[in-house]
Amino acid sequence: MEIQWPLVIFTLFVCLGAGIFAMQGLLTVLGKGEKSQISAVIAAAAAVIVGGVASFLHLQHWDRAFNGFGQLSSGITQELISIVVLFIVLIIYFAVARKGLAPKWAGALAIFIGVSVVALMTTSYIMPARPVWASPLLYLFYFSQAFAAGAAGVWLLSSLSKEADAASLMVKCTAIGGALVTVSLLAYAAYIGTINVGSVGNYWDSTIPTASLIDNSNLVGKLLGGEFALPFWLALIFGGIAPAILAFLKWKGEHINIPFASLSIVCILVGGIAFRAVLYMLGFSVFALF
């Protein structure tokens, strides 16, 4: 399947924005992060806007975009509604945070909406017609990456604000998030090995009629050491292992560390792009199996 780069950017930055808002909400519930709360709201809003623009670019035409919102049961409509609600909650949080540390109910609301947006976004990509996507492991990957990216983002904001308590917690969350991303990617590789496509061999992609036949046998071998190995290992090393190691190195050290936090975010984003590319490369249709 051809890589849909606008949707890669959309899901990546929605995970980043929702993750930052949810992790700032966690700090708020714990009575921390007062200095970083406004910058977290701005960063979360900016990330979601980037993702939303990318989504519209995928639809290409304004009439196609708005026609796609005609069904409440469609994934794109649910994503739009969730993002609109997210912005409403961002505005509410911003309003109460201007008076000092936001109240705990605002933090709990930020966590709830951040988790909900990622959940609804992931649900729209769970497609039985595409075996590689039709797995609960997709939830694990997106939630893990949102957790890791959000923690690293708030780690950076806390470091810029020189809030040691908040930075200390976000360092630990970044390390845990990186480990969870690593586990999700390894689990996904194992899951791909259970997809029974070996007897099919080649398939024709009806969306690209001029493309040559694609061999979809031995997917795990190709994922670990074949044509899909480069993006998969980039995702595993940069998206999971690297941020976990960077954060672990600061677990007991100086938590306020702008270079380590910045590098963690860059690694998570690079890894996120790489694995999303893999999902599209392996996103063949179940139609080919019959």
PDB file of C-alpha atoms in Angstrom:
ATOM      1  CA  MET A   1       0.000   0.000   0.000  1.00  0.00           C
ATOM      2  CA  GLU A   2       1.264   3.445  -0.890  1.00  0.00           C
ATOM      3  CA  ILE A   3       2.422   5.484   2.123  1.00  0.00           C
ATOM      4  CA  GLN A   4      -0.070   8.254   2.902  1.00  0.00           C
ATOM      5  CA  TRP A   5       2.345  10.839   4.279  1.00  0.00           C
ATOM      6  CA  PRO A   6      -0.332  13.380   5.321  1.00  0.00           C
ATOM      7  CA  LEU A   7      -1.945  10.705   7.512  1.00  0.00           C
ATOM      8  CA  VAL A   8       1.449   9.745   8.905  1.00  0.00           C
ATOM      9  CA  ILE A   9       1.912  13.370  10.005  1.00  0.00           C
ATOM     10  CA  PHE A  10      -1.672  13.568  11.241  1.00  0.00           C
ATOM     11  CA  THR A  11      -1.487  10.564  13.572  1.00  0.00           C
ATOM     12  CA  LEU A  12       2.034  11.461  14.701  1.00  0.00           C
ATOM     13  CA  PHE A  13       1.244  15.018  15.755  1.00  0.00           C
ATOM     14  CA  VAL A  14      -2.129  14.165  17.253  1.00  0.00           C
ATOM     15  CA  CYS A  15      -0.332  11.640  19.469  1.00  0.00           C
ATOM     16  CA  LEU A  16       2.229  14.308  20.350  1.00  0.00           C
ATOM     17  CA  GLY A  17      -0.330  17.022  21.128  1.00  0.00           C
ATOM     18  CA  ALA A  18      -2.723  14.773  23.040  1.00  0.00           C
ATOM     19  CA  GLY A  19       0.216  13.229  24.893  1.00  0.00           C
ATOM     20  CA  ILE A  20       1.621  16.589  25.981  1.00  0.00           C
ATOM     21  CA  PHE A  21      -1.782  17.750  27.221  1.00  0.00           C
ATOM     22  CA  ALA A  22      -2.438  14.496  29.100  1.00  0.00           C
ATOM     23  CA  MET A  23       0.987  14.495  30.758  1.00  0.00           C
ATOM     24  CA  GLN A  24       0.594  18.135  31.781  1.00  0.00           C
ATOM     25  CA  GLY A  25      -2.767  17.095  33.182  1.00  0.00           C
ATOM     26  CA  LEU A  26      -1.017  14.422  35.232  1.00  0.00           C
ATOM     27  CA  LEU A  27       1.318  17.052  36.681  1.00  0.00           C
ATOM     28  CA  THR A  28      -1.669  19.242  37.485  1.00  0.00           C
ATOM     29  CA  VAL A  29      -3.428  16.440  39.352  1.00  0.00           C
ATOM     30  CA  LEU A  30      -0.238  15.928  41.369  1.00  0.00           C
ATOM     31  CA  GLY A  31       0.027  19.643  42.116  1.00  0.00           C
ATOM     32  CA  LYS A  32       3.080  20.212  39.921  1.00  0.00           C
ATOM     33  CA  GLY A  33       4.023  21.946  36.674  1.00  0.00           C
ATOM     34  CA  GLU A  34       2.624  25.415  37.290  1.00  0.00           C
ATOM     35  CA  LYS A  35       5.339  27.178  35.285  1.00  0.00           C
ATOM     36  CA  SER A  36       5.030  24.861  32.273  1.00  0.00           C
ATOM     37  CA  GLN A  37       1.231  24.635  32.048  1.00  0.00           C
ATOM     38  CA  ILE A  38       0.661  27.553  29.658  1.00  0.00           C
ATOM     39  CA  SER A  39       3.493  26.513  27.347  1.00  0.00           C
ATOM     40  CA  ALA A  40       2.143  22.943  27.410  1.00  0.00           C
ATOM     41  CA  VAL A  41      -1.275  24.138  26.248  1.00  0.00           C
ATOM     42  CA  ILE A  42       0.315  26.131  23.421  1.00  0.00           C
ATOM     43  CA  ALA A  43       2.555  23.220  22.392  1.00  0.00           C
ATOM     44  CA  ALA A  44      -0.349  20.762  22.438  1.00  0.00           C
ATOM     45  CA  ALA A  45      -2.539  23.084  20.365  1.00  0.00           C
ATOM     46  CA  ALA A  46       0.255  23.701  17.842  1.00  0.00           C
ATOM     47  CA  ALA A  47       0.911  19.970  17.425  1.00  0.00           C
ATOM     48  CA  VAL A  48      -2.768  19.156  16.872  1.00  0.00           C
ATOM     49  CA  ILE A  49      -3.096  22.017  14.369  1.00  0.00           C
ATOM     50  CA  VAL A  50      -0.163  20.617  12.368  1.00  0.00           C
ATOM     51  CA  GLY A  51      -1.839  17.212  12.394  1.00  0.00           C
ATOM     52  CA  GLY A  52      -5.193  18.656  11.371  1.00  0.00           C
ATOM     53  CA  VAL A  53      -3.713  20.556   8.439  1.00  0.00           C
ATOM     54  CA  ALA A  54      -1.984  17.365   7.286  1.00  0.00           C
ATOM     55  CA  SER A  55      -5.298  15.502   7.433  1.00  0.00           C
ATOM     56  CA  PHE A  56      -6.952  18.098   5.198  1.00  0.00           C
ATOM     57  CA  LEU A  57      -4.050  17.820   2.758  1.00  0.00           C
ATOM     58  CA  HIS A  58      -4.767  14.104   2.507  1.00  0.00           C
ATOM     59  CA  LEU A  59      -8.356  14.840   1.476  1.00  0.00           C
ATOM     60  CA  GLN A  60      -6.957  17.260  -1.157  1.00  0.00           C
ATOM     61  CA  HIS A  61     -10.195  19.129  -1.908  1.00  0.00           C
ATOM     62  CA  TRP A  62     -12.391  21.177   0.440  1.00  0.00           C
ATOM     63  CA  ASP A  63     -15.585  19.639  -0.946  1.00  0.00           C
ATOM     64  CA  ARG A  64     -14.177  16.154  -0.398  1.00  0.00           C
ATOM     65  CA  ALA A  65     -13.156  17.116   3.130  1.00  0.00           C
ATOM     66  CA  PHE A  66     -16.568  18.400   4.153  1.00  0.00           C
ATOM     67  CA  ASN A  67     -18.420  15.597   2.372  1.00  0.00           C
ATOM     68  CA  GLY A  68     -16.376  13.197   4.463  1.00  0.00           C
ATOM     69  CA  PHE A  69     -17.907  14.690   7.618  1.00  0.00           C
ATOM     70  CA  GLY A  70     -21.444  13.788   6.575  1.00  0.00           C
ATOM     71  CA  GLN A  71     -21.552  10.494   8.493  1.00  0.00           C
ATOM     72  CA  LEU A  72     -21.314  10.562  12.271  1.00  0.00           C
ATOM     73  CA  SER A  73     -20.228   6.920  12.246  1.00  0.00           C
ATOM     74  CA  SER A  74     -17.231   7.584  10.003  1.00  0.00           C
ATOM     75  CA  GLY A  75     -13.768   7.671  11.502  1.00  0.00           C
ATOM     76  CA  ILE A  76     -12.912  11.078  10.032  1.00  0.00           C
ATOM     77  CA  THR A  77     -16.034  12.639  11.582  1.00  0.00           C
ATOM     78  CA  GLN A  78     -15.256  11.175  14.993  1.00  0.00           C
ATOM     79  CA  GLU A  79     -11.677  12.408  14.729  1.00  0.00           C
ATOM     80  CA  LEU A  80     -12.905  15.920  13.888  1.00  0.00           C
ATOM     81  CA  ILE A  81     -15.350  15.946  16.799  1.00  0.00           C
ATOM     82  CA  SER A  82     -12.692  14.702  19.222  1.00  0.00           C
ATOM     83  CA  ILE A  83     -10.219  17.364  18.081  1.00  0.00           C
ATOM     84  CA  VAL A  84     -12.839  20.118  18.397  1.00  0.00           C
ATOM     85  CA  VAL A  85     -13.608  18.924  21.936  1.00  0.00           C
ATOM     86  CA  LEU A  86      -9.867  18.808  22.646  1.00  0.00           C
ATOM     87  CA  PHE A  87      -9.535  22.470  21.640  1.00  0.00           C
ATOM     88  CA  ILE A  88     -12.495  23.416  23.836  1.00  0.00           C
ATOM     89  CA  VAL A  89     -10.837  21.710  26.801  1.00  0.00           C
ATOM     90  CA  LEU A  90      -7.511  23.378  25.921  1.00  0.00           C
ATOM     91  CA  ILE A  91      -9.225  26.758  26.059  1.00  0.00           C
ATOM     92  CA  ILE A  92     -10.858  25.927  29.393  1.00  0.00           C
ATOM     93  CA  TYR A  93      -7.546  24.744  30.830  1.00  0.00           C
ATOM     94  CA  PHE A  94      -5.767  27.836  29.512  1.00  0.00           C
ATOM     95  CA  ALA A  95      -8.371  30.098  31.126  1.00  0.00           C
ATOM     96  CA  VAL A  96      -8.084  28.528  34.581  1.00  0.00           C
ATOM     97  CA  ALA A  97      -4.284  28.147  34.344  1.00  0.00           C
ATOM     98  CA  ARG A  98      -3.774  31.887  33.846  1.00  0.00           C
ATOM     99  CA  LYS A  99      -4.785  32.439  37.478  1.00  0.00           C
ATOM    100  CA  GLY A 100      -2.108  30.098  38.836  1.00  0.00           C
ATOM    101  CA  LEU A 101      -1.794  26.337  39.067  1.00  0.00           C
ATOM    102  CA  ALA A 102      -4.795  24.843  37.311  1.00  0.00           C
ATOM    103  CA  PRO A 103      -7.231  22.967  39.573  1.00  0.00           C
ATOM    104  CA  LYS A 104      -7.072  19.192  39.737  1.00  0.00           C
ATOM    105  CA  TRP A 105     -10.373  18.786  37.898  1.00  0.00           C
ATOM    106  CA  ALA A 106      -8.821  20.568  34.906  1.00  0.00           C
ATOM    107  CA  GLY A 107      -5.872  18.190  35.032  1.00  0.00           C
ATOM    108  CA  ALA A 108      -8.173  15.159  35.174  1.00  0.00           C
ATOM    109  CA  LEU A 109     -10.143  16.561  32.225  1.00  0.00           C
ATOM    110  CA  ALA A 110      -6.892  17.032  30.262  1.00  0.00           C
ATOM    111  CA  ILE A 111      -5.924  13.404  30.889  1.00  0.00           C
ATOM    112  CA  PHE A 112      -9.384  12.160  29.874  1.00  0.00           C
ATOM    113  CA  ILE A 113      -9.556  14.125  26.615  1.00  0.00           C
ATOM    114  CA  GLY A 114      -5.953  13.294  25.705  1.00  0.00           C
ATOM    115  CA  VAL A 115      -6.590   9.572  26.098  1.00  0.00           C
ATOM    116  CA  SER A 116      -9.957   9.798  24.325  1.00  0.00           C
ATOM    117  CA  VAL A 117      -8.554  11.573  21.258  1.00  0.00           C
ATOM    118  CA  VAL A 118      -5.847   8.933  20.785  1.00  0.00           C
ATOM    119  CA  ALA A 119      -8.394   6.142  21.313  1.00  0.00           C
ATOM    120  CA  LEU A 120     -10.848   7.532  18.729  1.00  0.00           C
ATOM    121  CA  MET A 121      -8.061   8.189  16.252  1.00  0.00           C
ATOM    122  CA  THR A 122      -6.782   4.625  16.594  1.00  0.00           C
ATOM    123  CA  THR A 123     -10.271   3.150  16.273  1.00  0.00           C
ATOM    124  CA  SER A 124     -10.681   4.722  12.852  1.00  0.00           C
ATOM    125  CA  TYR A 125      -7.600   2.810  11.662  1.00  0.00           C
ATOM    126  CA  ILE A 126      -8.684  -0.601  13.001  1.00  0.00           C
ATOM    127  CA  MET A 127      -9.829  -2.024   9.666  1.00  0.00           C
ATOM    128  CA  PRO A 128     -10.647  -5.749   9.348  1.00  0.00           C
ATOM    129  CA  ALA A 129     -10.021  -5.393   5.610  1.00  0.00           C
ATOM    130  CA  ARG A 130      -6.341  -4.694   6.362  1.00  0.00           C
ATOM    131  CA  PRO A 131      -4.987  -7.558   8.519  1.00  0.00           C
ATOM    132  CA  VAL A 132      -1.839  -5.737   9.645  1.00  0.00           C
ATOM    133  CA  TRP A 133      -3.951  -2.887  11.033  1.00  0.00           C
ATOM    134  CA  ALA A 134      -6.747  -5.002  12.511  1.00  0.00           C
ATOM    135  CA  SER A 135      -5.113  -5.667  15.855  1.00  0.00           C
ATOM    136  CA  PRO A 136      -5.462  -4.281  19.410  1.00  0.00           C
ATOM    137  CA  LEU A 137      -1.680  -3.869  19.222  1.00  0.00           C
ATOM    138  CA  LEU A 138      -2.310  -0.731  17.186  1.00  0.00           C
ATOM    139  CA  TYR A 139      -3.853   0.770  20.338  1.00  0.00           C
ATOM    140  CA  LEU A 140      -0.808  -0.296  22.326  1.00  0.00           C
ATOM    141  CA  PHE A 141       1.549   1.362  19.849  1.00  0.00           C
ATOM    142  CA  TYR A 142      -0.335   4.659  19.559  1.00  0.00           C
ATOM    143  CA  PHE A 143      -0.963   4.947  23.306  1.00  0.00           C
ATOM    144  CA  SER A 144       2.668   4.064  24.069  1.00  0.00           C
ATOM    145  CA  GLN A 145       3.962   6.617  21.631  1.00  0.00           C
ATOM    146  CA  ALA A 146       1.577   9.323  22.835  1.00  0.00           C
ATOM    147  CA  PHE A 147       2.716   8.592  26.396  1.00  0.00           C
ATOM    148  CA  ALA A 148       6.421   8.702  25.478  1.00  0.00           C
ATOM    149  CA  ALA A 149       6.149  11.766  23.225  1.00  0.00           C
ATOM    150  CA  GLY A 150       3.959  13.638  25.696  1.00  0.00           C
ATOM    151  CA  ALA A 151       6.310  12.877  28.585  1.00  0.00           C
ATOM    152  CA  ALA A 152       9.366  13.941  26.593  1.00  0.00           C
ATOM    153  CA  GLY A 153       7.599  17.110  25.473  1.00  0.00           C
ATOM    154  CA  VAL A 154       6.640  18.093  29.006  1.00  0.00           C
ATOM    155  CA  TRP A 155      10.131  17.100  30.187  1.00  0.00           C
ATOM    156  CA  LEU A 156      11.505  19.700  27.777  1.00  0.00           C
ATOM    157  CA  LEU A 157       8.973  22.333  28.856  1.00  0.00           C
ATOM    158  CA  SER A 158       9.687  21.621  32.528  1.00  0.00           C
ATOM    159  CA  SER A 159      13.404  21.923  31.867  1.00  0.00           C
ATOM    160  CA  LEU A 160      12.900  25.247  30.124  1.00  0.00           C
ATOM    161  CA  SER A 161      10.819  26.407  33.110  1.00  0.00           C
ATOM    162  CA  LYS A 162      13.403  25.002  35.568  1.00  0.00           C
ATOM    163  CA  GLU A 163      10.819  22.964  37.446  1.00  0.00           C
ATOM    164  CA  ALA A 164      12.806  20.134  38.995  1.00  0.00           C
ATOM    165  CA  ASP A 165       9.863  18.192  40.472  1.00  0.00           C
ATOM    166  CA  ALA A 166       7.951  18.151  37.197  1.00  0.00           C
ATOM    167  CA  ALA A 167      11.065  17.323  35.164  1.00  0.00           C
ATOM    168  CA  SER A 168      11.910  14.461  37.536  1.00  0.00           C
ATOM    169  CA  LEU A 169       8.537  12.799  36.989  1.00  0.00           C
ATOM    170  CA  MET A 170       8.630  13.339  33.224  1.00  0.00           C
ATOM    171  CA  VAL A 171      12.108  11.783  32.976  1.00  0.00           C
ATOM    172  CA  LYS A 172      10.720   8.604  34.538  1.00  0.00           C
ATOM    173  CA  CYS A 173       7.620   8.684  32.324  1.00  0.00           C
ATOM    174  CA  THR A 174       9.767   9.138  29.202  1.00  0.00           C
ATOM    175  CA  ALA A 175      11.865   6.102  30.145  1.00  0.00           C
ATOM    176  CA  ILE A 176       8.743   4.018  30.783  1.00  0.00           C
ATOM    177  CA  GLY A 177       7.130   5.295  27.598  1.00  0.00           C
ATOM    178  CA  GLY A 178      10.177   4.379  25.511  1.00  0.00           C
ATOM    179  CA  ALA A 179      10.140   0.886  27.009  1.00  0.00           C
ATOM    180  CA  LEU A 180       6.430   0.521  26.218  1.00  0.00           C
ATOM    181  CA  VAL A 181       7.011   1.601  22.605  1.00  0.00           C
ATOM    182  CA  THR A 182       9.773  -1.004  22.325  1.00  0.00           C
ATOM    183  CA  VAL A 183       7.483  -3.722  23.682  1.00  0.00           C
ATOM    184  CA  SER A 184       4.643  -2.688  21.352  1.00  0.00           C
ATOM    185  CA  LEU A 185       6.896  -2.848  18.279  1.00  0.00           C
ATOM    186  CA  LEU A 186       8.287  -6.264  19.183  1.00  0.00           C
ATOM    187  CA  ALA A 187       4.760  -7.518  19.877  1.00  0.00           C
ATOM    188  CA  TYR A 188       3.635  -6.139  16.525  1.00  0.00           C
ATOM    189  CA  ALA A 189       6.448  -7.995  14.748  1.00  0.00           C
ATOM    190  CA  ALA A 190       5.339 -11.213  16.454  1.00  0.00           C
ATOM    191  CA  TYR A 191       1.709 -10.550  15.513  1.00  0.00           C
ATOM    192  CA  ILE A 192       2.585  -9.977  11.860  1.00  0.00           C
ATOM    193  CA  GLY A 193       4.115 -13.459  11.874  1.00  0.00           C
ATOM    194  CA  THR A 194       0.685 -14.923  12.694  1.00  0.00           C
ATOM    195  CA  ILE A 195      -1.025 -13.406   9.640  1.00  0.00           C
ATOM    196  CA  ASN A 196      -1.623 -16.285   7.244  1.00  0.00           C
ATOM    197  CA  VAL A 197      -0.647 -14.927   3.842  1.00  0.00           C
ATOM    198  CA  GLY A 198       2.041 -17.421   2.903  1.00  0.00           C
ATOM    199  CA  SER A 199      -0.253 -19.419   0.648  1.00  0.00           C
ATOM    200  CA  VAL A 200      -1.262 -16.312  -1.258  1.00  0.00           C
ATOM    201  CA  GLY A 201       2.168 -15.115  -2.320  1.00  0.00           C
ATOM    202  CA  ASN A 202       1.682 -12.100  -4.553  1.00  0.00           C
ATOM    203  CA  TYR A 203      -1.194  -9.658  -4.612  1.00  0.00           C
ATOM    204  CA  TRP A 204      -2.269  -6.814  -6.844  1.00  0.00           C
ATOM    205  CA  ASP A 205      -2.946  -3.413  -5.316  1.00  0.00           C
ATOM    206  CA  SER A 206      -6.102  -2.102  -6.967  1.00  0.00           C
ATOM    207  CA  THR A 207      -5.291   1.450  -5.793  1.00  0.00           C
ATOM    208  CA  ILE A 208      -2.082   1.413  -7.856  1.00  0.00           C
ATOM    209  CA  PRO A 209      -3.004  -0.514 -11.038  1.00  0.00           C
ATOM    210  CA  THR A 210       0.353   0.108 -12.691  1.00  0.00           C
ATOM    211  CA  ALA A 211       2.387  -1.228  -9.741  1.00  0.00           C
ATOM    212  CA  SER A 212       4.035  -4.628  -9.929  1.00  0.00           C
ATOM    213  CA  LEU A 213       2.885  -7.599  -7.866  1.00  0.00           C
ATOM    214  CA  ILE A 214       3.977  -7.580  -4.241  1.00  0.00           C
ATOM    215  CA  ASP A 215       5.199 -10.671  -2.423  1.00  0.00           C
ATOM    216  CA  ASN A 216       3.555 -10.729   0.997  1.00  0.00           C
ATOM    217  CA  SER A 217       4.969 -14.058   2.165  1.00  0.00           C
ATOM    218  CA  ASN A 218       7.477 -14.306   5.046  1.00  0.00           C
ATOM    219  CA  LEU A 219       6.555 -10.889   6.392  1.00  0.00           C
ATOM    220  CA  VAL A 220       8.509 -11.265   9.632  1.00  0.00           C
ATOM    221  CA  GLY A 221      11.693 -12.097   7.742  1.00  0.00           C
ATOM    222  CA  LYS A 222      11.249  -9.033   5.572  1.00  0.00           C
ATOM    223  CA  LEU A 223      10.449  -6.942   8.623  1.00  0.00           C
ATOM    224  CA  LEU A 224      13.568  -7.965  10.526  1.00  0.00           C
ATOM    225  CA  GLY A 225      16.068  -8.381   7.713  1.00  0.00           C
ATOM    226  CA  GLY A 226      14.449  -7.741   4.350  1.00  0.00           C
ATOM    227  CA  GLU A 227      12.913  -4.898   2.401  1.00  0.00           C
ATOM    228  CA  PHE A 228      11.010  -3.491   5.404  1.00  0.00           C
ATOM    229  CA  ALA A 229      13.897  -3.869   7.860  1.00  0.00           C
ATOM    230  CA  LEU A 230      15.296  -0.326   7.634  1.00  0.00           C
ATOM    231  CA  PRO A 231      12.119   1.539   8.686  1.00  0.00           C
ATOM    232  CA  PHE A 232      11.279  -1.116  11.291  1.00  0.00           C
ATOM    233  CA  TRP A 233      14.681  -0.947  12.980  1.00  0.00           C
ATOM    234  CA  LEU A 234      14.613   2.843  12.786  1.00  0.00           C
ATOM    235  CA  ALA A 235      11.266   2.713  14.588  1.00  0.00           C
ATOM    236  CA  LEU A 236      12.533   0.262  17.199  1.00  0.00           C
ATOM    237  CA  ILE A 237      15.854   1.976  17.899  1.00  0.00           C
ATOM    238  CA  PHE A 238      14.829   5.619  17.603  1.00  0.00           C
ATOM    239  CA  GLY A 239      11.201   5.380  18.660  1.00  0.00           C
ATOM    240  CA  GLY A 240      11.621   3.119  21.667  1.00  0.00           C
ATOM    241  CA  ILE A 241      15.109   2.154  22.751  1.00  0.00           C
ATOM    242  CA  ALA A 242      16.867   5.526  22.331  1.00  0.00           C
ATOM    243  CA  PRO A 243      14.418   7.689  24.328  1.00  0.00           C
ATOM    244  CA  ALA A 244      14.247   5.018  27.038  1.00  0.00           C
ATOM    245  CA  ILE A 245      18.050   5.029  27.361  1.00  0.00           C
ATOM    246  CA  LEU A 246      18.301   8.840  27.234  1.00  0.00           C
ATOM    247  CA  ALA A 247      15.741   9.193  30.009  1.00  0.00           C
ATOM    248  CA  PHE A 248      17.195   6.343  32.054  1.00  0.00           C
ATOM    249  CA  LEU A 249      20.592   8.048  31.999  1.00  0.00           C
ATOM    250  CA  LYS A 250      18.934  11.011  33.745  1.00  0.00           C
ATOM    251  CA  TRP A 251      16.723   8.899  36.039  1.00  0.00           C
ATOM    252  CA  LYS A 252      18.951   9.671  39.022  1.00  0.00           C
ATOM    253  CA  GLY A 253      20.934  12.536  37.538  1.00  0.00           C
ATOM    254  CA  GLU A 254      20.131  16.125  36.677  1.00  0.00           C
ATOM    255  CA  HIS A 255      16.488  15.999  35.611  1.00  0.00           C
ATOM    256  CA  ILE A 256      16.466  19.490  34.149  1.00  0.00           C
ATOM    257  CA  ASN A 257      18.222  18.723  30.876  1.00  0.00           C
ATOM    258  CA  ILE A 258      17.164  20.490  27.677  1.00  0.00           C
ATOM    259  CA  PRO A 259      19.518  18.601  25.283  1.00  0.00           C
ATOM    260  CA  PHE A 260      18.449  15.130  26.488  1.00  0.00           C
ATOM    261  CA  ALA A 261      14.762  16.062  26.457  1.00  0.00           C
ATOM    262  CA  SER A 262      15.010  17.588  22.978  1.00  0.00           C
ATOM    263  CA  LEU A 263      16.876  14.580  21.612  1.00  0.00           C
ATOM    264  CA  SER A 264      14.289  12.250  23.129  1.00  0.00           C
ATOM    265  CA  ILE A 265      11.482  14.071  21.308  1.00  0.00           C
ATOM    266  CA  VAL A 266      13.348  13.984  18.000  1.00  0.00           C
ATOM    267  CA  CYS A 267      14.021  10.250  18.370  1.00  0.00           C
ATOM    268  CA  ILE A 268      10.387   9.495  19.207  1.00  0.00           C
ATOM    269  CA  LEU A 269       9.141  11.465  16.200  1.00  0.00           C
ATOM    270  CA  VAL A 270      11.624   9.811  13.825  1.00  0.00           C
ATOM    271  CA  GLY A 271      10.684   6.385  15.141  1.00  0.00           C
ATOM    272  CA  GLY A 272       6.991   7.207  14.902  1.00  0.00           C
ATOM    273  CA  ILE A 273       7.298   8.209  11.256  1.00  0.00           C
ATOM    274  CA  ALA A 274       9.293   5.057  10.473  1.00  0.00           C
ATOM    275  CA  PHE A 275       6.788   2.617  11.952  1.00  0.00           C
ATOM    276  CA  ARG A 276       3.821   4.371  10.392  1.00  0.00           C
ATOM    277  CA  ALA A 277       5.592   3.932   7.068  1.00  0.00           C
ATOM    278  CA  VAL A 278       5.905   0.207   7.839  1.00  0.00           C
ATOM    279  CA  LEU A 279       2.179  -0.010   8.587  1.00  0.00           C
ATOM    280  CA  TYR A 280       1.379   1.429   5.181  1.00  0.00           C
ATOM    281  CA  MET A 281       3.948  -0.750   3.408  1.00  0.00           C
ATOM    282  CA  LEU A 282       2.316  -3.822   4.956  1.00  0.00           C
ATOM    283  CA  GLY A 283      -1.235  -2.494   4.740  1.00  0.00           C
ATOM    284  CA  PHE A 284      -2.369  -4.880   2.035  1.00  0.00           C
ATOM    285  CA  SER A 285      -6.080  -5.559   1.649  1.00  0.00           C
ATOM    286  CA  VAL A 286      -7.814  -8.732   2.822  1.00  0.00           C
ATOM    287  CA  PHE A 287      -9.448  -8.788  -0.628  1.00  0.00           C
ATOM    288  CA  ALA A 288      -6.196 -10.227  -1.932  1.00  0.00           C
ATOM    289  CA  LEU A 289      -6.547 -13.249   0.357  1.00  0.00           C
ATOM    290  CA  PHE A 290      -9.624 -14.602  -1.460  1.00  0.00           C
TER     291      PHE A 290
END
